[in-house]
Amino acid sequence: MMKIRVNSLDDTRELAEILASKVEVGDVICLNGDLGAGKTTFTKFFAKALGITEIVNSPTFNIIKCYFNKNMNLYHIDAYRLEGVDGDIGLDEYIYGDGVCVVEWGEFITDLIPDNNITLNIRRVDDIIREVELSGNESLVKDVIEAWQER
Amino acid sequence: MARTLILDTSCKFMVVGIASNEKILYSTQIECFQRQSEIAMDEVYKALEITKTDPKKISKIIVTVGPGSYTGIRIALTIAKVYANALHIPLVPISTMRAMAGVKGRKISLMDARSKRAYIGIYDGGEKVVDDSVMTIEEIEKLLDNYKGYKLVGDTHLLNVESEEIDFVKNLYELGKNETGVVDVGNINPVYLKDK
């Protein structure tokens, strides 16, 4: 587990850009954090870094939004409304799909989250500063941390 | 002349066909995995327009019901049910595995079900040998020994085997053209197989 300190919105963007440059098809990124921690903001920067030009916003109502893109497809899942939902709604087609998947509220779909996911726990320190704890997918975490330190 | 509408969105294609009197008048098969819903209705309208088919002339719809993509199956099936209901015409539901196999020869249909699993259907001359199911790739590899002489179709890359592209419109028409179909379309349900 590695912790990094994000001191500005620009830092958030840089972290998202680093991650976007390292991910591969099939990677799953779990974003955890309280309301206002910056999960959606991070995803917006991440999508932009992948080359997605569409507006990215929270899929709380839709549960999933797909952003098809030449470089890498992005599936953005918000499982908040799946708490206590039993049964298959086909999310595995995206999680194990042809792209990278960002999952918010992954704790409600733990069965579907692959073990090698990378998890970002985002903690709000103050209005601007965030502490981001990276865990899971070891090689990816290592790559991201290295790139973060070298920037 | 009465026309048959043929639809499939249960795997990676958007498939639309129009046939009449043993002849396929129109056939399209566009690869657009997870995006069929974006073009589905446009493609149906295009097929009707190009073949100058008044929807009222459609006498039957042949549609796949899965197994396959959870979202995908329901796109074509919903369109088919709405047309069938509005036009009071029968619907012929066909297993996606059977559609992949077609009417000729001994075939094993495969479709990626993710997590190292696949949907599998075993057919001989269009008739099922065993029920469609979902298995791990490992289980399928073992099973193949019992079915020597069967040709693999579909997502055969899962077993590192090359195969020809399937002509869904042709297969579906051949399988469904002589079927009377189901009028009470509310009773036709998608086949997911994975649901416990």
mmCIF file of N, CA, C and O in Angstrom, chain A residues 16-114:
data_model
loop_
_atom_site.group_PDB
_atom_site.id
_atom_site.type_symbol
_atom_site.label_atom_id
_atom_site.label_comp_id
_atom_site.label_asym_id
_atom_site.label_seq_id
_atom_site.Cartn_x
_atom_site.Cartn_y
_atom_site.Cartn_z
ATOM 1 N N ALA A 16 -4.146 11.232 -12.543
ATOM 2 C CA ALA A 16 -5.052 10.571 -13.487
ATOM 3 C C ALA A 16 -4.341 10.296 -14.808
ATOM 4 O O ALA A 16 -4.519 9.233 -15.412
ATOM 5 N N GLU A 17 -3.523 11.245 -15.241
ATOM 6 C CA GLU A 17 -2.794 11.077 -16.505
ATOM 7 C C GLU A 17 -1.774 9.946 -16.401
ATOM 8 O O GLU A 17 -1.621 9.154 -17.333
ATOM 9 N N ILE A 18 -1.109 9.872 -15.249
ATOM 10 C CA ILE A 18 -0.131 8.785 -15.045
ATOM 11 C C ILE A 18 -0.844 7.434 -15.104
ATOM 12 O O ILE A 18 -0.432 6.519 -15.818
ATOM 13 N N LEU A 19 -1.940 7.336 -14.379
ATOM 14 C CA LEU A 19 -2.681 6.067 -14.359
ATOM 15 C C LEU A 19 -3.180 5.714 -15.759
ATOM 16 O O LEU A 19 -3.074 4.559 -16.197
ATOM 17 N N ALA A 20 -3.687 6.718 -16.457
ATOM 18 C CA ALA A 20 -4.218 6.482 -17.814
ATOM 19 C C ALA A 20 -3.126 5.971 -18.755
ATOM 20 O O ALA A 20 -3.402 5.194 -19.670
ATOM 21 N N SER A 21 -1.893 6.409 -18.515
ATOM 22 C CA SER A 21 -0.808 5.993 -19.398
ATOM 23 C C SER A 21 -0.326 4.576 -19.080
ATOM 24 O O SER A 21 0.382 3.957 -19.862
ATOM 25 N N LYS A 22 -0.723 4.060 -17.915
ATOM 26 C CA LYS A 22 -0.234 2.743 -17.491
ATOM 27 C C LYS A 22 -1.271 1.621 -17.642
ATOM 28 O O LYS A 22 -0.911 0.452 -17.627
ATOM 29 N N VAL A 23 -2.545 1.971 -17.711
ATOM 30 C CA VAL A 23 -3.577 0.924 -17.693
ATOM 31 C C VAL A 23 -3.639 0.140 -19.006
ATOM 32 O O VAL A 23 -3.258 0.639 -20.059
ATOM 33 N N GLU A 24 -4.113 -1.072 -18.884
ATOM 34 C CA GLU A 24 -4.291 -1.941 -20.039
ATOM 35 C C GLU A 24 -5.730 -2.436 -20.074
ATOM 36 O O GLU A 24 -6.440 -2.349 -19.064
ATOM 37 N N VAL A 25 -6.114 -2.969 -21.238
ATOM 38 C CA VAL A 25 -7.456 -3.546 -21.368
ATOM 39 C C VAL A 25 -7.674 -4.571 -20.254
ATOM 40 O O VAL A 25 -6.807 -5.403 -20.005
ATOM 41 N N GLY A 26 -8.817 -4.479 -19.600
ATOM 42 C CA GLY A 26 -9.144 -5.430 -18.535
ATOM 43 C C GLY A 26 -8.845 -4.918 -17.145
ATOM 44 O O GLY A 26 -9.285 -5.506 -16.159
ATOM 45 N N ASP A 27 -8.092 -3.812 -17.057
ATOM 46 C CA ASP A 27 -7.801 -3.270 -15.728
ATOM 47 C C ASP A 27 -9.057 -2.662 -15.105
ATOM 48 O O ASP A 27 -9.879 -2.067 -15.792
ATOM 49 N N VAL A 28 -9.171 -2.840 -13.791
ATOM 50 C CA VAL A 28 -10.303 -2.297 -13.052
ATOM 51 C C VAL A 28 -9.764 -1.375 -11.963
ATOM 52 O O VAL A 28 -8.880 -1.756 -11.196
ATOM 53 N N ILE A 29 -10.280 -0.162 -11.938
ATOM 54 C CA ILE A 29 -9.857 0.833 -10.962
ATOM 55 C C ILE A 29 -11.023 1.102 -10.021
ATOM 56 O O ILE A 29 -12.086 1.538 -10.458
ATOM 57 N N CYS A 30 -10.829 0.803 -8.746
ATOM 58 C CA CYS A 30 -11.883 1.086 -7.767
ATOM 59 C C CYS A 30 -11.575 2.414 -7.088
ATOM 60 O O CYS A 30 -10.470 2.611 -6.578
ATOM 61 N N LEU A 31 -12.527 3.289 -7.112
ATOM 62 C CA LEU A 31 -12.366 4.583 -6.462
ATOM 63 C C LEU A 31 -13.234 4.623 -5.214
ATOM 64 O O LEU A 31 -14.446 4.444 -5.302
ATOM 65 N N ASN A 32 -12.588 4.823 -4.072
ATOM 66 C CA ASN A 32 -13.339 4.940 -2.823
ATOM 67 C C ASN A 32 -13.101 6.310 -2.230
ATOM 68 O O ASN A 32 -12.007 6.863 -2.336
ATOM 69 N N GLY A 33 -14.115 6.824 -1.579
ATOM 70 C CA GLY A 33 -13.985 8.123 -0.932
ATOM 71 C C GLY A 33 -15.346 8.711 -0.659
ATOM 72 O O GLY A 33 -16.326 8.367 -1.328
ATOM 73 N N ASP A 34 -15.392 9.591 0.323
ATOM 74 C CA ASP A 34 -16.666 10.209 0.687
ATOM 75 C C ASP A 34 -17.178 11.098 -0.446
ATOM 76 O O ASP A 34 -16.441 11.413 -1.376
ATOM 77 N N LEU A 35 -18.411 11.498 -0.299
ATOM 78 C CA LEU A 35 -19.008 12.447 -1.227
ATOM 79 C C LEU A 35 -18.132 13.701 -1.253
ATOM 80 O O LEU A 35 -17.778 14.229 -0.203
ATOM 81 N N GLY A 36 -17.735 14.114 -2.426
ATOM 82 C CA GLY A 36 -16.913 15.323 -2.532
ATOM 83 C C GLY A 36 -15.423 15.056 -2.425
ATOM 84 O O GLY A 36 -14.610 15.981 -2.473
ATOM 85 N N ALA A 37 -15.053 13.788 -2.310
ATOM 86 C CA ALA A 37 -13.629 13.446 -2.216
ATOM 87 C C ALA A 37 -12.923 13.692 -3.551
ATOM 88 O O ALA A 37 -11.728 13.969 -3.589
ATOM 89 N N GLY A 38 -13.690 13.559 -4.626
ATOM 90 C CA GLY A 38 -13.093 13.819 -5.942
ATOM 91 C C GLY A 38 -13.065 12.615 -6.865
ATOM 92 O O GLY A 38 -12.281 12.571 -7.804
ATOM 93 N N LYS A 39 -13.930 11.639 -6.620
ATOM 94 C CA LYS A 39 -13.957 10.429 -7.449
ATOM 95 C C LYS A 39 -14.329 10.782 -8.895
ATOM 96 O O LYS A 39 -13.683 10.338 -9.842
ATOM 97 N N THR A 40 -15.376 11.575 -9.023
ATOM 98 C CA THR A 40 -15.826 11.935 -10.369
ATOM 99 C C THR A 40 -14.818 12.860 -11.052
ATOM 100 O O THR A 40 -14.531 12.710 -12.245
ATOM 101 N N THR A 41 -14.263 13.782 -10.271
ATOM 102 C CA THR A 41 -13.243 14.686 -10.831
ATOM 103 C C THR A 41 -12.062 13.877 -11.356
ATOM 104 O O THR A 41 -11.575 14.113 -12.462
ATOM 105 N N PHE A 42 -11.640 12.918 -10.567
ATOM 106 C CA PHE A 42 -10.537 12.053 -10.991
ATOM 107 C C PHE A 42 -10.897 11.337 -12.290
ATOM 108 O O PHE A 42 -10.095 11.270 -13.224
ATOM 109 N N THR A 43 -12.124 10.808 -12.342
ATOM 110 C CA THR A 43 -12.552 10.054 -13.525
ATOM 111 C C THR A 43 -12.592 10.950 -14.762
ATOM 112 O O THR A 43 -12.250 10.522 -15.867
ATOM 113 N N LYS A 44 -13.015 12.180 -14.577
ATOM 114 C CA LYS A 44 -13.046 13.126 -15.709
ATOM 115 C C LYS A 44 -11.644 13.325 -16.284
ATOM 116 O O LYS A 44 -11.448 13.270 -17.498
ATOM 117 N N PHE A 45 -10.673 13.550 -15.403
ATOM 118 C CA PHE A 45 -9.287 13.730 -15.855
ATOM 119 C C PHE A 45 -8.760 12.448 -16.491
ATOM 120 O O PHE A 45 -8.049 12.483 -17.495
ATOM 121 N N PHE A 46 -9.115 11.340 -15.885
ATOM 122 C CA PHE A 46 -8.669 10.035 -16.383
ATOM 123 C C PHE A 46 -9.196 9.798 -17.800
ATOM 124 O O PHE A 46 -8.456 9.386 -18.698
ATOM 125 N N ALA A 47 -10.479 10.089 -17.986
ATOM 126 C CA ALA A 47 -11.114 9.891 -19.305
ATOM 127 C C ALA A 47 -10.449 10.783 -20.345
ATOM 128 O O ALA A 47 -10.145 10.347 -21.460
ATOM 129 N N LYS A 48 -10.216 12.027 -19.957
ATOM 130 C CA LYS A 48 -9.603 12.972 -20.890
ATOM 131 C C LYS A 48 -8.209 12.482 -21.293
ATOM 132 O O LYS A 48 -7.833 12.553 -22.464
ATOM 133 N N ALA A 49 -7.488 11.964 -20.310
ATOM 134 C CA ALA A 49 -6.141 11.473 -20.586
ATOM 135 C C ALA A 49 -6.156 10.254 -21.514
ATOM 136 O O ALA A 49 -5.200 9.999 -22.238
ATOM 137 N N LEU A 50 -7.262 9.506 -21.493
ATOM 138 C CA LEU A 50 -7.385 8.350 -22.400
ATOM 139 C C LEU A 50 -7.743 8.804 -23.818
ATOM 140 O O LEU A 50 -7.731 8.010 -24.747
ATOM 141 N N GLY A 51 -8.096 10.081 -23.938
ATOM 142 C CA GLY A 51 -8.456 10.609 -25.256
ATOM 143 C C GLY A 51 -9.955 10.764 -25.462
ATOM 144 O O GLY A 51 -10.421 11.034 -26.575
ATOM 145 N N ILE A 52 -10.706 10.594 -24.389
ATOM 146 C CA ILE A 52 -12.162 10.693 -24.500
ATOM 147 C C ILE A 52 -12.569 12.166 -24.460
ATOM 148 O O ILE A 52 -12.139 12.912 -23.581
ATOM 149 N N THR A 53 -13.372 12.570 -25.443
ATOM 150 C CA THR A 53 -13.758 13.980 -25.526
ATOM 151 C C THR A 53 -15.183 14.221 -25.025
ATOM 152 O O THR A 53 -15.586 15.354 -24.810
ATOM 153 N N GLU A 54 -15.941 13.144 -24.850
ATOM 154 C CA GLU A 54 -17.313 13.301 -24.354
ATOM 155 C C GLU A 54 -17.298 13.824 -22.918
ATOM 156 O O GLU A 54 -16.318 13.651 -22.198
ATOM 157 N N ILE A 55 -18.416 14.411 -22.514
ATOM 158 C CA ILE A 55 -18.533 14.871 -21.127
ATOM 159 C C ILE A 55 -18.708 13.651 -20.226
ATOM 160 O O ILE A 55 -19.546 12.783 -20.486
ATOM 161 N N VAL A 56 -17.885 13.583 -19.209
ATOM 162 C CA VAL A 56 -17.961 12.465 -18.261
ATOM 163 C C VAL A 56 -18.634 12.974 -16.996
ATOM 164 O O VAL A 56 -18.209 13.965 -16.411
ATOM 165 N N ASN A 57 -19.711 12.328 -16.624
ATOM 166 C CA ASN A 57 -20.329 12.657 -15.335
ATOM 167 C C ASN A 57 -20.750 11.388 -14.620
ATOM 168 O O ASN A 57 -20.655 10.297 -15.163
ATOM 169 N N SER A 58 -21.195 11.556 -13.406
ATOM 170 C CA SER A 58 -21.434 10.404 -12.557
ATOM 171 C C SER A 58 -22.583 9.523 -13.075
ATOM 172 O O SER A 58 -23.646 10.024 -13.405
ATOM 173 N N PRO A 59 -22.365 8.226 -13.170
ATOM 174 C CA PRO A 59 -23.431 7.335 -13.632
ATOM 175 C C PRO A 59 -24.298 6.791 -12.500
ATOM 176 O O PRO A 59 -24.766 5.660 -12.572
ATOM 177 N N THR A 60 -24.502 7.577 -11.462
ATOM 178 C CA THR A 60 -25.280 7.097 -10.307
ATOM 179 C C THR A 60 -26.650 6.585 -10.744
ATOM 180 O O THR A 60 -27.094 5.528 -10.316
ATOM 181 N N PHE A 61 -27.311 7.334 -11.612
ATOM 182 C CA PHE A 61 -28.629 6.903 -12.076
ATOM 183 C C PHE A 61 -28.503 5.754 -13.075
ATOM 184 O O PHE A 61 -29.183 4.741 -12.963
ATOM 185 N N ASN A 62 -27.601 5.897 -14.032
ATOM 186 C CA ASN A 62 -27.476 4.919 -15.122
ATOM 187 C C ASN A 62 -26.799 3.624 -14.692
ATOM 188 O O ASN A 62 -26.865 2.632 -15.399
ATOM 189 N N ILE A 63 -26.065 3.671 -13.561
ATOM 190 C CA ILE A 63 -25.230 2.577 -13.067
ATOM 191 C C ILE A 63 -23.962 2.421 -13.904
ATOM 192 O O ILE A 63 -22.880 2.312 -13.381
ATOM 193 N N ILE A 64 -24.112 2.405 -15.225
ATOM 194 C CA ILE A 64 -22.896 2.328 -16.048
ATOM 195 C C ILE A 64 -22.997 3.273 -17.229
ATOM 196 O O ILE A 64 -24.063 3.448 -17.810
ATOM 197 N N LYS A 65 -21.879 3.880 -17.551
ATOM 198 C CA LYS A 65 -21.780 4.651 -18.793
ATOM 199 C C LYS A 65 -20.565 4.135 -19.548
ATOM 200 O O LYS A 65 -19.523 3.868 -18.958
ATOM 201 N N CYS A 66 -20.723 3.992 -20.848
ATOM 202 C CA CYS A 66 -19.631 3.515 -21.687
ATOM 203 C C CYS A 66 -19.126 4.665 -22.536
ATOM 204 O O CYS A 66 -19.919 5.402 -23.119
ATOM 205 N N TYR A 67 -17.827 4.803 -22.584
ATOM 206 C CA TYR A 67 -17.220 5.802 -23.457
ATOM 207 C C TYR A 67 -16.354 5.061 -24.458
ATOM 208 O O TYR A 67 -15.269 4.588 -24.122
ATOM 209 N N PHE A 68 -16.865 4.921 -25.660
ATOM 210 C CA PHE A 68 -16.118 4.189 -26.689
ATOM 211 C C PHE A 68 -15.107 5.132 -27.319
ATOM 212 O O PHE A 68 -15.410 6.271 -27.628
ATOM 213 N N ASN A 69 -13.926 4.625 -27.498
ATOM 214 C CA ASN A 69 -12.808 5.484 -27.825
ATOM 215 C C ASN A 69 -11.741 4.632 -28.509
ATOM 216 O O ASN A 69 -11.510 3.494 -28.112
ATOM 217 N N LYS A 70 -11.130 5.191 -29.549
ATOM 218 C CA LYS A 70 -10.187 4.439 -30.372
ATOM 219 C C LYS A 70 -9.029 3.864 -29.541
ATOM 220 O O LYS A 70 -8.666 2.707 -29.665
ATOM 221 N N ASN A 71 -8.486 4.699 -28.698
ATOM 222 C CA ASN A 71 -7.324 4.335 -27.906
ATOM 223 C C ASN A 71 -7.671 3.272 -26.858
ATOM 224 O O ASN A 71 -7.034 2.215 -26.763
ATOM 225 N N MET A 72 -8.718 3.543 -26.080
ATOM 226 C CA MET A 72 -9.127 2.630 -25.002
ATOM 227 C C MET A 72 -10.563 2.974 -24.591
ATOM 228 O O MET A 72 -10.850 4.133 -24.306
ATOM 229 N N ASN A 73 -11.413 1.975 -24.571
ATOM 230 C CA ASN A 73 -12.777 2.223 -24.088
ATOM 231 C C ASN A 73 -12.754 2.392 -22.578
ATOM 232 O O ASN A 73 -11.939 1.781 -21.887
ATOM 233 N N LEU A 74 -13.669 3.211 -22.088
ATOM 234 C CA LEU A 74 -13.804 3.382 -20.641
ATOM 235 C C LEU A 74 -15.222 3.008 -20.224
ATOM 236 O O LEU A 74 -16.195 3.476 -20.813
ATOM 237 N N TYR A 75 -15.298 2.136 -19.236
ATOM 238 C CA TYR A 75 -16.590 1.823 -18.627
ATOM 239 C C TYR A 75 -16.573 2.444 -17.238
ATOM 240 O O TYR A 75 -15.660 2.181 -16.456
ATOM 241 N N HIS A 76 -17.566 3.252 -16.953
ATOM 242 C CA HIS A 76 -17.628 3.929 -15.661
ATOM 243 C C HIS A 76 -18.857 3.403 -14.917
ATOM 244 O O HIS A 76 -19.987 3.629 -15.334
ATOM 245 N N ILE A 77 -18.607 2.693 -13.841
ATOM 246 C CA ILE A 77 -19.691 2.075 -13.077
ATOM 247 C C ILE A 77 -19.843 2.782 -11.735
ATOM 248 O O ILE A 77 -18.852 3.063 -11.055
ATOM 249 N N ASP A 78 -21.074 3.082 -11.372
ATOM 250 C CA ASP A 78 -21.370 3.542 -10.024
ATOM 251 C C ASP A 78 -22.359 2.537 -9.439
ATOM 252 O O ASP A 78 -23.519 2.478 -9.844
ATOM 253 N N ALA A 79 -21.884 1.726 -8.524
ATOM 254 C CA ALA A 79 -22.707 0.622 -8.007
ATOM 255 C C ALA A 79 -23.575 1.034 -6.817
ATOM 256 O O ALA A 79 -24.209 0.187 -6.194
ATOM 257 N N TYR A 80 -23.626 2.334 -6.553
ATOM 258 C CA TYR A 80 -24.352 2.796 -5.370
ATOM 259 C C TYR A 80 -25.776 2.248 -5.302
ATOM 260 O O TYR A 80 -26.234 1.811 -4.258
ATOM 261 N N ARG A 81 -26.457 2.246 -6.437
ATOM 262 C CA ARG A 81 -27.860 1.799 -6.432
ATOM 263 C C ARG A 81 -27.993 0.270 -6.466
ATOM 264 O O ARG A 81 -29.093 -0.262 -6.532
ATOM 265 N N LEU A 82 -26.881 -0.422 -6.422
ATOM 266 C CA LEU A 82 -26.953 -1.890 -6.457
ATOM 267 C C LEU A 82 -26.852 -2.506 -5.057
ATOM 268 O O LEU A 82 -26.811 -3.730 -4.925
ATOM 269 N N GLU A 83 -26.819 -1.662 -4.046
ATOM 270 C CA GLU A 83 -26.748 -2.191 -2.682
ATOM 271 C C GLU A 83 -27.940 -3.116 -2.437
ATOM 272 O O GLU A 83 -29.096 -2.729 -2.632
ATOM 273 N N GLY A 84 -27.636 -4.343 -2.058
ATOM 274 C CA GLY A 84 -28.693 -5.306 -1.752
ATOM 275 C C GLY A 84 -29.354 -5.924 -2.970
ATOM 276 O O GLY A 84 -30.270 -6.722 -2.847
ATOM 277 N N VAL A 85 -28.887 -5.564 -4.167
ATOM 278 C CA VAL A 85 -29.477 -6.142 -5.377
ATOM 279 C C VAL A 85 -28.869 -7.514 -5.614
ATOM 280 O O VAL A 85 -27.646 -7.665 -5.673
ATOM 281 N N ASP A 86 -29.719 -8.493 -5.742
ATOM 282 C CA ASP A 86 -29.262 -9.857 -5.956
ATOM 283 C C ASP A 86 -29.535 -10.222 -7.413
ATOM 284 O O ASP A 86 -30.575 -9.898 -7.944
ATOM 285 N N GLY A 87 -28.606 -10.857 -8.039
ATOM 286 C CA GLY A 87 -28.848 -11.292 -9.413
ATOM 287 C C GLY A 87 -27.950 -10.567 -10.400
ATOM 288 O O GLY A 87 -27.402 -9.509 -10.128
ATOM 289 N N ASP A 88 -27.817 -11.197 -11.538
ATOM 290 C CA ASP A 88 -26.903 -10.762 -12.573
ATOM 291 C C ASP A 88 -27.547 -9.671 -13.423
ATOM 292 O O ASP A 88 -28.650 -9.831 -13.910
ATOM 293 N N ILE A 89 -26.882 -8.548 -13.568
ATOM 294 C CA ILE A 89 -27.389 -7.571 -14.535
ATOM 295 C C ILE A 89 -26.385 -7.351 -15.673
ATOM 296 O O ILE A 89 -26.463 -6.383 -16.400
ATOM 297 N N GLY A 90 -25.445 -8.267 -15.781
ATOM 298 C CA GLY A 90 -24.565 -8.247 -16.946
ATOM 299 C C GLY A 90 -23.373 -7.303 -16.845
ATOM 300 O O GLY A 90 -22.731 -7.021 -17.850
ATOM 301 N N LEU A 91 -23.065 -6.847 -15.647
ATOM 302 C CA LEU A 91 -21.935 -5.917 -15.522
ATOM 303 C C LEU A 91 -20.606 -6.573 -15.870
ATOM 304 O O LEU A 91 -19.657 -5.904 -16.257
ATOM 305 N N ASP A 92 -20.528 -7.896 -15.737
ATOM 306 C CA ASP A 92 -19.269 -8.581 -16.052
ATOM 307 C C ASP A 92 -18.856 -8.372 -17.504
ATOM 308 O O ASP A 92 -17.685 -8.416 -17.835
ATOM 309 N N GLU A 93 -19.837 -8.101 -18.367
ATOM 310 C CA GLU A 93 -19.511 -7.851 -19.767
ATOM 311 C C GLU A 93 -18.647 -6.608 -19.941
ATOM 312 O O GLU A 93 -17.953 -6.457 -20.937
ATOM 313 N N TYR A 94 -18.736 -5.719 -18.972
ATOM 314 C CA TYR A 94 -17.958 -4.486 -19.046
ATOM 315 C C TYR A 94 -16.689 -4.595 -18.205
ATOM 316 O O TYR A 94 -15.616 -4.199 -18.621
ATOM 317 N N ILE A 95 -16.857 -5.172 -17.004
ATOM 318 C CA ILE A 95 -15.701 -5.315 -16.121
ATOM 319 C C ILE A 95 -14.636 -6.190 -16.781
ATOM 320 O O ILE A 95 -13.446 -5.918 -16.687
ATOM 321 N N TYR A 96 -15.079 -7.227 -17.462
ATOM 322 C CA TYR A 96 -14.159 -8.071 -18.228
ATOM 323 C C TYR A 96 -14.316 -7.756 -19.712
ATOM 324 O O TYR A 96 -14.292 -8.633 -20.549
ATOM 325 N N GLY A 97 -14.511 -6.499 -20.002
ATOM 326 C CA GLY A 97 -14.836 -6.111 -21.377
ATOM 327 C C GLY A 97 -13.635 -5.636 -22.163
ATOM 328 O O GLY A 97 -12.488 -5.918 -21.827
ATOM 329 N N ASP A 98 -13.929 -4.884 -23.195
ATOM 330 C CA ASP A 98 -12.895 -4.434 -24.119
ATOM 331 C C ASP A 98 -12.498 -3.002 -23.757
ATOM 332 O O ASP A 98 -12.720 -2.068 -24.513
ATOM 333 N N GLY A 99 -11.940 -2.859 -22.555
ATOM 334 C CA GLY A 99 -11.543 -1.524 -22.127
ATOM 335 C C GLY A 99 -11.127 -1.534 -20.676
ATOM 336 O O GLY A 99 -10.913 -2.586 -20.082
ATOM 337 N N VAL A 100 -11.037 -0.331 -20.115
ATOM 338 C CA VAL A 100 -10.677 -0.211 -18.717
ATOM 339 C C VAL A 100 -11.928 0.249 -17.967
ATOM 340 O O VAL A 100 -12.787 0.913 -18.522
ATOM 341 N N CYS A 101 -12.029 -0.195 -16.712
ATOM 342 C CA CYS A 101 -13.267 0.034 -15.975
ATOM 343 C C CYS A 101 -12.986 0.807 -14.683
ATOM 344 O O CYS A 101 -12.119 0.412 -13.907
ATOM 345 N N VAL A 102 -13.694 1.898 -14.481
ATOM 346 C CA VAL A 102 -13.608 2.641 -13.225
ATOM 347 C C VAL A 102 -14.873 2.338 -12.427
ATOM 348 O O VAL A 102 -15.981 2.474 -12.946
ATOM 349 N N VAL A 103 -14.682 1.872 -11.200
ATOM 350 C CA VAL A 103 -15.834 1.482 -10.384
ATOM 351 C C VAL A 103 -15.916 2.341 -9.126
ATOM 352 O O VAL A 103 -14.950 2.432 -8.363
ATOM 353 N N GLU A 104 -17.056 2.977 -8.918
ATOM 354 C CA GLU A 104 -17.323 3.662 -7.659
ATOM 355 C C GLU A 104 -18.328 2.826 -6.869
ATOM 356 O O GLU A 104 -19.183 2.183 -7.445
ATOM 357 N N TRP A 105 -18.205 2.800 -5.576
ATOM 358 C CA TRP A 105 -19.049 1.992 -4.694
ATOM 359 C C TRP A 105 -18.935 0.503 -5.034
ATOM 360 O O TRP A 105 -19.909 -0.237 -5.009
ATOM 361 N N GLY A 106 -17.700 0.092 -5.293
ATOM 362 C CA GLY A 106 -17.438 -1.307 -5.629
ATOM 363 C C GLY A 106 -17.803 -2.278 -4.517
ATOM 364 O O GLY A 106 -17.996 -3.463 -4.756
ATOM 365 N N GLU A 107 -17.925 -1.760 -3.274
ATOM 366 C CA GLU A 107 -18.275 -2.658 -2.163
ATOM 367 C C GLU A 107 -19.650 -3.299 -2.337
ATOM 368 O O GLU A 107 -19.946 -4.297 -1.697
ATOM 369 N N PHE A 108 -20.474 -2.729 -3.226
ATOM 370 C CA PHE A 108 -21.791 -3.329 -3.444
ATOM 371 C C PHE A 108 -21.772 -4.385 -4.539
ATOM 372 O O PHE A 108 -22.799 -5.015 -4.813
ATOM 373 N N ILE A 109 -20.641 -4.549 -5.203
ATOM 374 C CA ILE A 109 -20.539 -5.591 -6.242
ATOM 375 C C ILE A 109 -19.216 -6.355 -6.093
ATOM 376 O O ILE A 109 -18.567 -6.689 -7.083
ATOM 377 N N THR A 110 -18.866 -6.638 -4.835
ATOM 378 C CA THR A 110 -17.558 -7.251 -4.570
ATOM 379 C C THR A 110 -17.332 -8.538 -5.385
ATOM 380 O O THR A 110 -16.211 -8.812 -5.790
ATOM 381 N N ASP A 111 -18.402 -9.316 -5.602
ATOM 382 C CA ASP A 111 -18.259 -10.572 -6.347
ATOM 383 C C ASP A 111 -17.713 -10.349 -7.748
ATOM 384 O O ASP A 111 -17.118 -11.244 -8.348
ATOM 385 N N LEU A 112 -17.979 -9.155 -8.286
ATOM 386 C CA LEU A 112 -17.625 -8.893 -9.680
ATOM 387 C C LEU A 112 -16.262 -8.235 -9.849
ATOM 388 O O LEU A 112 -15.751 -8.123 -10.948
ATOM 389 N N ILE A 113 -15.694 -7.793 -8.727
ATOM 390 C CA ILE A 113 -14.432 -7.055 -8.830
ATOM 391 C C ILE A 113 -13.256 -8.040 -8.857
ATOM 392 O O ILE A 113 -13.088 -8.821 -7.930
ATOM 393 N N PRO A 114 -12.448 -8.002 -9.901
ATOM 394 C CA PRO A 114 -11.318 -8.936 -9.956
ATOM 395 C C PRO A 114 -10.276 -8.626 -8.875
ATOM 396 O O PRO A 114 -10.122 -7.474 -8.471
#
